[in-house]
């Protein structure tokens, strides 16, 4: 429970690096949607995190447009603007301050051992680790602790970062007094493979189906999906395991009996890839229909998303101010300045000489 509002809190967010796809949906968006009624929710557009791998001015100039698109993607996926506070991370300066205060709670060695950071550096073509990329999880901890969140739904690749935020919160509380609830990661399910069958779905690998793709694009991408490469004819028994078409059927086709039957026929060589893909296309269209409908509704009212982000950011700044003050008070930092400024004030009132004159 939050001591002020009496409700447990949830925080999550995305970097504004691209549009959201089916992999994001399976990895974390569906959990956000399912959990939103039980928590007071905060959702950040993590543009400061984007700067760790894309610091160029041209990338920064695209943030506003992508921030809108990401909020719209999340609204389309079913997040309720009445329940969720959307905000822009870079506009909440308290987060920058909190990150510095938290940075003493973790060692460089611990951060250097995280595989996620090495992966990100490699993917961005960086030979050396920038200081802000090493601090990525500390900034993420600052995000999570800013509204004093209890639960953090993320994809598997971010689980270690939430664990780290928990460790940072525990250490802070032990060192200075109870300020932060200990956040829990909420991670269910594995990453979704790409349409090419490689690793995971990702915009940069060009193997993604986006939540904003239209029907024709979805059809083209599904028909082009990688399947069992050994199956050159429909009457050759095929492999269901590791076949992305069936992975997507499992994830998006609610008709489990029909999927089981397709799998059985596929294994026996009694169904062609085209039929399996057409039925996946139909399932995806059914899944995307309400998402498209909500998107159209929100997109209709231009400016609505900006207003949500604007108001959410203002609301988050108030929260962040309270948290930062509590952290500084617990550390005794506010007292340092108070003592000095009060003493200076007293001296000025006494009419003593200017500073520097003994
Ligand atoms: N690291 C997340 C990503 O990979 C984005 C993010 C930033 C985040 N801060 C967060 C997620 C806080 C959950 C909680 O895109």
Tab-separated table of C-alpha atoms and ligand atoms in Angstrom:
chain	number	residue	atom	x	y	z
A	1	UNK	CA	0.000	0.000	0.000
A	2	UNK	CA	1.120	3.485	-0.642
A	3	UNK	CA	0.995	5.287	2.714
A	4	UNK	CA	-0.476	8.382	1.081
A	5	UNK	CA	-3.101	6.949	-1.300
A	6	UNK	CA	-3.633	3.585	0.441
A	7	UNK	CA	-3.370	1.740	-2.900
A	8	UNK	CA	-0.578	-0.508	-4.172
A	9	UNK	CA	1.284	0.927	-7.130
A	10	UNK	CA	2.517	-0.379	-10.443
A	11	UNK	CA	5.113	1.204	-12.700
A	12	UNK	CA	6.296	0.241	-16.143
A	13	UNK	CA	7.265	1.814	-19.430
A	14	UNK	CA	8.985	1.663	-22.798
A	15	UNK	CA	11.861	3.434	-24.475
A	16	UNK	CA	10.741	5.571	-27.420
A	17	UNK	CA	12.857	3.623	-29.897
A	18	UNK	CA	10.075	2.315	-32.119
A	19	UNK	CA	6.493	1.178	-32.444
A	20	UNK	CA	5.251	-1.689	-30.280
A	21	UNK	CA	4.799	-5.177	-31.700
A	22	UNK	CA	3.350	-8.564	-30.811
A	23	UNK	CA	6.507	-9.426	-28.847
A	24	UNK	CA	5.953	-6.434	-26.551
A	25	UNK	CA	2.352	-7.473	-26.146
A	26	UNK	CA	3.208	-11.023	-25.055
A	27	UNK	CA	6.211	-9.950	-22.981
A	28	UNK	CA	4.598	-7.262	-20.884
A	29	UNK	CA	1.677	-5.291	-22.322
A	30	UNK	CA	-0.926	-7.966	-21.667
A	31	UNK	CA	0.178	-8.062	-18.018
A	32	UNK	CA	-0.130	-4.296	-17.741
A	33	UNK	CA	-3.654	-4.485	-19.069
A	34	UNK	CA	-4.599	-7.332	-16.732
A	35	UNK	CA	-3.107	-5.691	-13.632
A	36	UNK	CA	-4.322	-2.126	-14.159
A	37	UNK	CA	-7.551	-2.520	-12.190
A	38	UNK	CA	-5.729	-3.705	-9.056
A	39	UNK	CA	-3.052	-1.001	-8.891
A	40	UNK	CA	-2.562	2.683	-9.154
A	41	UNK	CA	-0.540	2.704	-12.378
A	42	UNK	CA	2.309	4.807	-13.711
A	43	UNK	CA	3.601	4.460	-17.228
A	44	UNK	CA	6.743	6.220	-18.380
A	45	UNK	CA	8.140	6.994	-21.796
A	46	UNK	CA	11.785	6.274	-20.956
A	47	UNK	CA	13.552	8.754	-23.205
A	48	UNK	CA	16.533	9.193	-20.856
A	49	UNK	CA	17.121	5.470	-21.209
A	50	UNK	CA	16.996	5.839	-24.972
A	51	UNK	CA	19.931	8.271	-24.722
A	52	UNK	CA	22.187	5.455	-23.473
A	53	UNK	CA	22.294	3.849	-26.926
A	54	UNK	CA	20.867	6.563	-29.188
A	55	UNK	CA	22.271	9.883	-28.007
A	56	UNK	CA	22.255	11.607	-31.403
A	57	UNK	CA	20.395	14.873	-31.842
A	58	UNK	CA	18.462	13.366	-34.755
A	59	UNK	CA	17.165	10.650	-32.413
A	60	UNK	CA	16.253	13.194	-29.751
A	61	UNK	CA	14.263	15.192	-32.292
A	62	UNK	CA	12.121	12.111	-32.927
A	63	UNK	CA	11.216	11.525	-29.260
A	64	UNK	CA	8.030	13.607	-29.178
A	65	UNK	CA	6.503	11.803	-32.149
A	66	UNK	CA	7.504	8.368	-30.847
A	67	UNK	CA	6.315	9.177	-27.326
A	68	UNK	CA	2.847	9.878	-28.723
A	69	UNK	CA	2.923	6.696	-30.802
A	70	UNK	CA	3.911	4.568	-27.819
A	71	UNK	CA	1.226	5.983	-25.570
A	72	UNK	CA	-1.259	5.416	-28.390
A	73	UNK	CA	-0.049	1.815	-28.779
A	74	UNK	CA	-0.616	1.241	-25.069
A	75	UNK	CA	-4.058	2.833	-25.118
A	76	UNK	CA	-4.938	0.711	-28.139
A	77	UNK	CA	-3.737	-2.396	-26.293
A	78	UNK	CA	-6.227	-1.580	-23.551
A	79	UNK	CA	-4.600	0.623	-20.924
A	80	UNK	CA	-7.277	2.834	-19.423
A	81	UNK	CA	-6.314	6.525	-19.246
A	82	UNK	CA	-8.550	6.873	-16.181
A	83	UNK	CA	-6.349	4.423	-14.304
A	84	UNK	CA	-2.910	5.041	-15.754
A	85	UNK	CA	-0.720	8.111	-15.317
A	86	UNK	CA	1.391	8.473	-18.473
A	87	UNK	CA	4.522	10.610	-18.205
A	88	UNK	CA	7.661	11.689	-20.021
A	89	UNK	CA	10.729	10.670	-18.026
A	90	UNK	CA	13.008	13.503	-19.187
A	91	UNK	CA	10.480	16.095	-17.977
A	92	UNK	CA	10.651	14.851	-14.373
A	93	UNK	CA	13.950	16.301	-13.159
A	94	UNK	CA	13.553	14.713	-9.723
A	95	UNK	CA	14.372	11.386	-11.411
A	96	UNK	CA	17.820	12.652	-12.392
A	97	UNK	CA	18.444	13.645	-8.759
A	98	UNK	CA	17.199	10.402	-7.324
A	99	UNK	CA	19.421	8.414	-9.655
A	100	UNK	CA	22.476	10.128	-8.219
A	101	UNK	CA	21.392	9.489	-4.639
A	102	UNK	CA	20.790	5.807	-5.421
A	103	UNK	CA	24.058	5.331	-7.293
A	104	UNK	CA	25.983	4.740	-4.059
A	105	UNK	CA	23.871	1.652	-3.317
A	106	UNK	CA	25.438	-0.490	-6.043
A	107	UNK	CA	28.964	-1.290	-7.231
A	108	UNK	CA	30.462	-0.806	-10.663
A	109	UNK	CA	31.458	-4.486	-10.645
A	110	UNK	CA	27.875	-5.613	-10.138
A	111	UNK	CA	26.688	-3.461	-13.042
A	112	UNK	CA	29.528	-4.638	-15.287
A	113	UNK	CA	28.420	-8.221	-14.784
A	114	UNK	CA	24.918	-7.673	-16.189
A	115	UNK	CA	24.639	-9.419	-19.580
A	116	UNK	CA	21.835	-7.049	-20.624
A	117	UNK	CA	24.142	-4.026	-20.667
A	118	UNK	CA	26.849	-5.787	-22.659
A	119	UNK	CA	24.185	-6.937	-25.130
A	120	UNK	CA	22.842	-3.415	-25.522
A	121	UNK	CA	26.336	-1.981	-26.041
A	122	UNK	CA	27.077	-4.639	-28.656
A	123	UNK	CA	23.750	-4.161	-30.441
A	124	UNK	CA	24.427	-0.415	-30.618
A	125	UNK	CA	27.871	-1.073	-32.085
A	126	UNK	CA	29.680	0.455	-29.100
A	127	UNK	CA	33.147	-0.829	-28.340
A	128	UNK	CA	33.264	0.753	-24.910
A	129	UNK	CA	30.616	1.186	-22.259
A	130	UNK	CA	29.324	4.744	-21.831
A	131	UNK	CA	28.848	5.819	-18.226
A	132	UNK	CA	25.099	6.330	-18.708
A	133	UNK	CA	24.673	2.849	-20.189
A	134	UNK	CA	26.453	1.333	-17.176
A	135	UNK	CA	24.016	3.319	-15.045
A	136	UNK	CA	20.961	2.201	-17.038
A	137	UNK	CA	19.622	-0.047	-14.245
A	138	UNK	CA	20.240	2.642	-11.618
A	139	UNK	CA	18.153	5.074	-13.655
A	140	UNK	CA	15.521	2.355	-13.991
A	141	UNK	CA	15.615	1.947	-10.194
A	142	UNK	CA	15.046	5.697	-9.894
A	143	UNK	CA	12.005	5.337	-12.192
A	144	UNK	CA	10.598	2.502	-10.135
A	145	UNK	CA	11.235	4.162	-6.787
A	146	UNK	CA	9.992	7.606	-7.883
A	147	UNK	CA	6.299	6.735	-7.393
A	148	UNK	CA	7.348	4.117	-4.774
A	149	UNK	CA	6.060	1.266	-6.944
A	150	UNK	CA	5.321	-2.196	-5.574
A	151	UNK	CA	5.073	-4.173	-8.787
A	152	UNK	CA	6.847	-3.805	-12.129
A	153	UNK	CA	5.585	-5.848	-15.098
A	154	UNK	CA	8.459	-6.271	-17.579
A	155	UNK	CA	9.714	-8.673	-20.214
A	156	UNK	CA	12.204	-11.335	-19.204
A	157	UNK	CA	15.137	-9.276	-20.458
A	158	UNK	CA	14.367	-6.628	-17.841
A	159	UNK	CA	13.891	-8.904	-14.849
A	160	UNK	CA	17.465	-8.502	-13.627
A	161	UNK	CA	17.032	-4.727	-13.624
A	162	UNK	CA	13.989	-4.877	-11.380
A	163	UNK	CA	15.843	-7.269	-9.052
A	164	UNK	CA	18.579	-4.694	-8.918
A	165	UNK	CA	16.105	-1.930	-8.106
A	166	UNK	CA	14.876	-4.080	-5.239
A	167	UNK	CA	18.411	-4.500	-3.949
A	168	UNK	CA	19.028	-0.763	-4.208
A	169	UNK	CA	15.799	-0.013	-2.316
A	170	UNK	CA	16.689	-2.481	0.424
A	171	UNK	CA	20.175	-1.057	0.829
A	172	UNK	CA	18.871	2.486	0.935
A	173	UNK	CA	16.301	1.609	3.586
A	174	UNK	CA	18.938	-0.199	5.664
A	175	UNK	CA	21.382	2.663	5.418
A	176	UNK	CA	19.026	5.613	5.996
A	177	UNK	CA	15.616	4.405	7.141
A	178	UNK	CA	12.474	3.058	5.492
A	179	UNK	CA	11.594	5.174	2.491
A	180	UNK	CA	10.896	2.707	-0.331
A	181	UNK	CA	8.651	-0.342	-0.640
A	182	UNK	CA	10.610	-3.256	-2.148
A	183	UNK	CA	9.510	-3.537	-5.807
A	184	UNK	CA	8.670	-6.949	-7.281
A	185	UNK	CA	9.243	-7.879	-10.915
A	186	UNK	CA	6.195	-9.361	-12.626
A	187	UNK	CA	7.434	-11.570	-15.444
A	188	UNK	CA	5.378	-14.282	-17.088
A	189	UNK	CA	6.168	-16.173	-20.266
A	190	UNK	CA	9.129	-16.303	-22.616
A	191	UNK	CA	9.977	-13.855	-25.348
A	192	UNK	CA	8.080	-14.288	-28.617
A	193	UNK	CA	10.219	-15.460	-31.560
A	194	UNK	CA	10.450	-13.322	-34.670
A	195	UNK	CA	8.595	-14.053	-37.919
A	196	UNK	CA	11.956	-15.318	-39.222
A	197	UNK	CA	12.225	-17.854	-36.390
A	198	UNK	CA	15.268	-16.065	-34.990
A	199	UNK	CA	15.736	-15.312	-31.291
A	200	UNK	CA	13.094	-12.758	-30.406
A	201	UNK	CA	10.826	-10.367	-32.216
A	202	UNK	CA	12.536	-7.028	-32.626
A	203	UNK	CA	12.130	-3.990	-34.802
A	204	UNK	CA	15.854	-3.806	-35.499
A	205	UNK	CA	15.910	-7.432	-36.725
A	206	UNK	CA	13.046	-6.620	-39.115
A	207	UNK	CA	11.053	-9.664	-37.961
A	208	UNK	CA	8.176	-7.941	-36.164
A	209	UNK	CA	4.424	-7.670	-36.624
A	210	UNK	CA	3.375	-4.319	-35.185
A	211	UNK	CA	0.181	-3.663	-33.257
A	212	UNK	CA	-0.367	-0.841	-35.748
A	213	UNK	CA	0.088	-2.957	-38.902
A	214	UNK	CA	-2.933	-3.018	-41.229
A	215	UNK	CA	-4.566	-6.251	-42.413
A	216	UNK	CA	-2.662	-6.451	-45.683
A	217	UNK	CA	0.676	-6.029	-43.929
A	218	UNK	CA	-0.215	-8.654	-41.341
A	219	UNK	CA	-1.225	-11.033	-44.140
A	220	UNK	CA	1.998	-10.458	-46.058
A	221	UNK	CA	4.136	-10.955	-42.943
A	222	UNK	CA	2.301	-14.116	-41.865
A	223	UNK	CA	2.487	-15.675	-45.333
A	224	UNK	CA	6.214	-14.924	-45.402
A	225	UNK	CA	6.879	-16.486	-42.002
A	226	UNK	CA	9.605	-19.022	-41.499
A	227	UNK	CA	8.308	-22.567	-40.906
A	228	UNK	CA	9.880	-26.003	-40.926
A	229	UNK	CA	12.606	-25.661	-43.617
A	230	UNK	CA	12.653	-29.421	-44.294
A	231	UNK	CA	9.087	-29.461	-45.354
A	232	UNK	CA	9.098	-28.839	-49.082
A	233	UNK	CA	5.701	-30.479	-49.678
A	234	UNK	CA	2.477	-30.579	-47.658
A	235	UNK	CA	2.553	-34.376	-47.367
A	236	UNK	CA	5.932	-34.454	-45.581
A	237	UNK	CA	5.577	-34.757	-41.770
A	238	UNK	CA	6.507	-31.402	-40.222
A	239	UNK	CA	8.021	-30.087	-37.016
A	240	UNK	CA	5.747	-28.158	-34.676
A	241	UNK	CA	8.411	-27.525	-32.033
A	242	UNK	CA	10.460	-24.423	-32.750
A	243	UNK	CA	8.113	-23.520	-35.604
A	244	UNK	CA	7.197	-19.835	-35.157
A	245	UNK	CA	3.826	-20.238	-36.902
A	246	UNK	CA	2.745	-22.619	-34.151
A	247	UNK	CA	4.356	-20.466	-31.447
A	248	UNK	CA	2.076	-17.638	-32.618
A	249	UNK	CA	-0.931	-19.961	-32.772
A	250	UNK	CA	-0.243	-20.881	-29.139
A	251	UNK	CA	0.067	-17.225	-28.162
A	252	UNK	CA	-2.812	-15.689	-30.136
A	253	UNK	CA	-5.303	-18.327	-31.198
A	254	UNK	CA	-7.872	-18.816	-28.422
A	255	UNK	CA	-9.291	-21.935	-30.152
A	256	UNK	CA	-6.973	-24.462	-28.482
A	257	UNK	CA	-8.796	-27.451	-29.940
A	258	UNK	CA	-8.341	-26.177	-33.492
A	259	UNK	CA	-4.636	-25.506	-32.830
A	260	UNK	CA	-4.156	-29.021	-31.411
A	261	UNK	CA	-5.823	-30.476	-34.490
A	262	UNK	CA	-3.632	-28.423	-36.858
A	263	UNK	CA	-0.527	-29.555	-34.989
A	264	UNK	CA	-1.555	-33.204	-35.236
A	265	UNK	CA	-2.189	-32.927	-38.977
A	266	UNK	CA	1.067	-31.024	-39.493
A	267	UNK	CA	3.063	-33.753	-37.750
A	268	UNK	CA	1.437	-36.357	-40.015
A	269	UNK	CA	1.949	-34.370	-43.183
A	270	UNK	CA	-1.770	-33.828	-43.681
A	271	UNK	CA	-1.960	-30.053	-43.865
A	272	UNK	CA	-0.138	-27.467	-45.948
A	273	UNK	CA	1.751	-24.465	-44.562
A	274	UNK	CA	-0.636	-22.142	-46.377
A	275	UNK	CA	-3.667	-23.427	-44.464
A	276	UNK	CA	-1.832	-23.177	-41.131
A	277	UNK	CA	-0.774	-19.631	-41.951
A	278	UNK	CA	-4.198	-18.555	-43.188
A	279	UNK	CA	-5.746	-19.731	-39.952
A	280	UNK	CA	-3.054	-17.870	-37.983
A	281	UNK	CA	-3.821	-14.754	-40.009
A	282	UNK	CA	-7.510	-15.077	-39.093
A	283	UNK	CA	-6.621	-15.485	-35.405
A	284	UNK	CA	-4.341	-12.436	-35.480
A	285	UNK	CA	-7.000	-10.338	-37.188
A	286	UNK	CA	-9.476	-11.290	-34.468
A	287	UNK	CA	-6.890	-10.407	-31.833
A	288	UNK	CA	-6.069	-7.073	-33.480
A	289	UNK	CA	-9.670	-5.986	-34.158
A	290	UNK	CA	-10.408	-4.419	-30.733
A	291	UNK	CA	-6.898	-2.924	-30.664
A	292	UNK	CA	-7.522	-1.232	-34.015
A	293	UNK	CA	-10.899	-0.023	-32.881
A	294	UNK	CA	-9.491	1.612	-29.735
A	295	UNK	CA	-6.601	3.090	-31.720
A	296	UNK	CA	-9.020	4.703	-34.164
A	297	UNK	CA	-11.051	6.127	-31.294
A	298	UNK	CA	-8.042	7.670	-29.512
A	299	UNK	CA	-6.354	8.807	-32.734
A	300	UNK	CA	-9.549	10.575	-33.751
A	301	UNK	CA	-9.156	13.068	-30.951
A	302	UNK	CA	-5.809	14.631	-31.848
A	303	UNK	CA	-4.207	16.252	-28.869
A	304	UNK	CA	-5.760	13.817	-26.427
A	305	UNK	CA	-2.521	11.870	-26.072
A	306	UNK	CA	-0.517	15.081	-25.586
A	307	UNK	CA	-2.914	16.153	-22.896
A	308	UNK	CA	-2.621	12.811	-21.122
A	309	UNK	CA	1.173	13.003	-21.201
A	310	UNK	CA	1.146	16.612	-20.061
A	311	UNK	CA	-1.150	16.062	-17.117
A	312	UNK	CA	0.456	12.759	-16.186
A	313	UNK	CA	3.891	14.337	-16.157
A	314	UNK	CA	2.689	17.141	-13.875
A	315	UNK	CA	1.103	14.608	-11.531
A	316	UNK	CA	4.271	12.460	-11.520
A	317	UNK	CA	6.400	15.493	-10.706
A	318	UNK	CA	4.359	16.071	-7.576
A	319	UNK	CA	4.853	12.456	-6.540
A	320	UNK	CA	8.530	12.608	-7.419
A	321	UNK	CA	8.998	15.735	-5.324
A	322	UNK	CA	7.540	13.998	-2.279
A	323	UNK	CA	9.732	10.939	-2.791
A	324	UNK	CA	12.881	12.949	-3.317
A	325	UNK	CA	12.226	15.020	-0.206
A	326	UNK	CA	11.634	11.868	1.852
A	327	UNK	CA	14.888	10.352	0.535
A	328	UNK	CA	16.895	13.506	1.235
A	329	UNK	CA	15.365	13.846	4.703
A	330	UNK	CA	16.159	10.220	5.538
A	331	UNK	CA	19.748	10.777	4.433
A	332	UNK	CA	20.008	13.968	6.453
A	333	UNK	CA	20.821	15.968	3.332
A	334	UNK	CA	18.031	18.486	3.767
A	335	UNK	CA	19.376	19.192	7.255
A	336	UNK	CA	22.816	20.117	5.956
A	337	UNK	CA	21.475	22.895	3.791
A	338	UNK	CA	18.987	23.998	6.422
A	339	UNK	CA	21.739	24.518	8.973
A	340	UNK	CA	23.912	26.484	6.615
A	341	UNK	CA	21.151	28.612	5.157
A	342	UNK	CA	19.663	29.383	8.567
A	343	UNK	CA	23.024	30.409	9.950
A	344	UNK	CA	23.623	32.622	6.943
A	345	UNK	CA	20.190	34.141	7.375
A	346	UNK	CA	20.830	34.908	11.060
A	347	UNK	CA	24.105	36.569	10.241
A	348	UNK	CA	22.530	38.667	7.522
A	349	UNK	CA	19.759	39.772	9.899
A	350	UNK	CA	22.337	40.867	12.472
A	351	UNK	CA	23.644	43.206	9.786
A	352	UNK	CA	27.116	41.654	9.794
A	353	UNK	CA	29.478	42.435	6.938
A	354	UNK	CA	29.367	40.888	3.506
A	355	UNK	CA	30.447	37.302	3.017
A	356	UNK	CA	34.206	36.963	2.777
A	357	UNK	CA	34.917	39.799	5.274
A	358	UNK	CA	36.086	38.226	8.559
B	1	LIG	N1	14.188	-0.840	-19.609
B	1	LIG	C1	12.896	-0.781	-20.242
B	1	LIG	C2	13.088	-1.202	-21.714
B	1	LIG	O1	13.794	-2.079	-22.000
B	1	LIG	C3	12.259	0.580	-20.167
B	1	LIG	C4	12.159	1.117	-18.766
B	1	LIG	C5	12.769	2.207	-18.278
B	1	LIG	C6	11.378	0.575	-17.700
B	1	LIG	N2	12.452	2.405	-16.973
B	1	LIG	C7	11.594	1.422	-16.588
B	1	LIG	C8	10.556	-0.548	-17.569
B	1	LIG	C9	10.992	1.161	-15.356
B	1	LIG	C10	9.970	-0.791	-16.345
B	1	LIG	C11	10.192	0.048	-15.232
B	1	LIG	O2	12.522	-0.655	-22.610
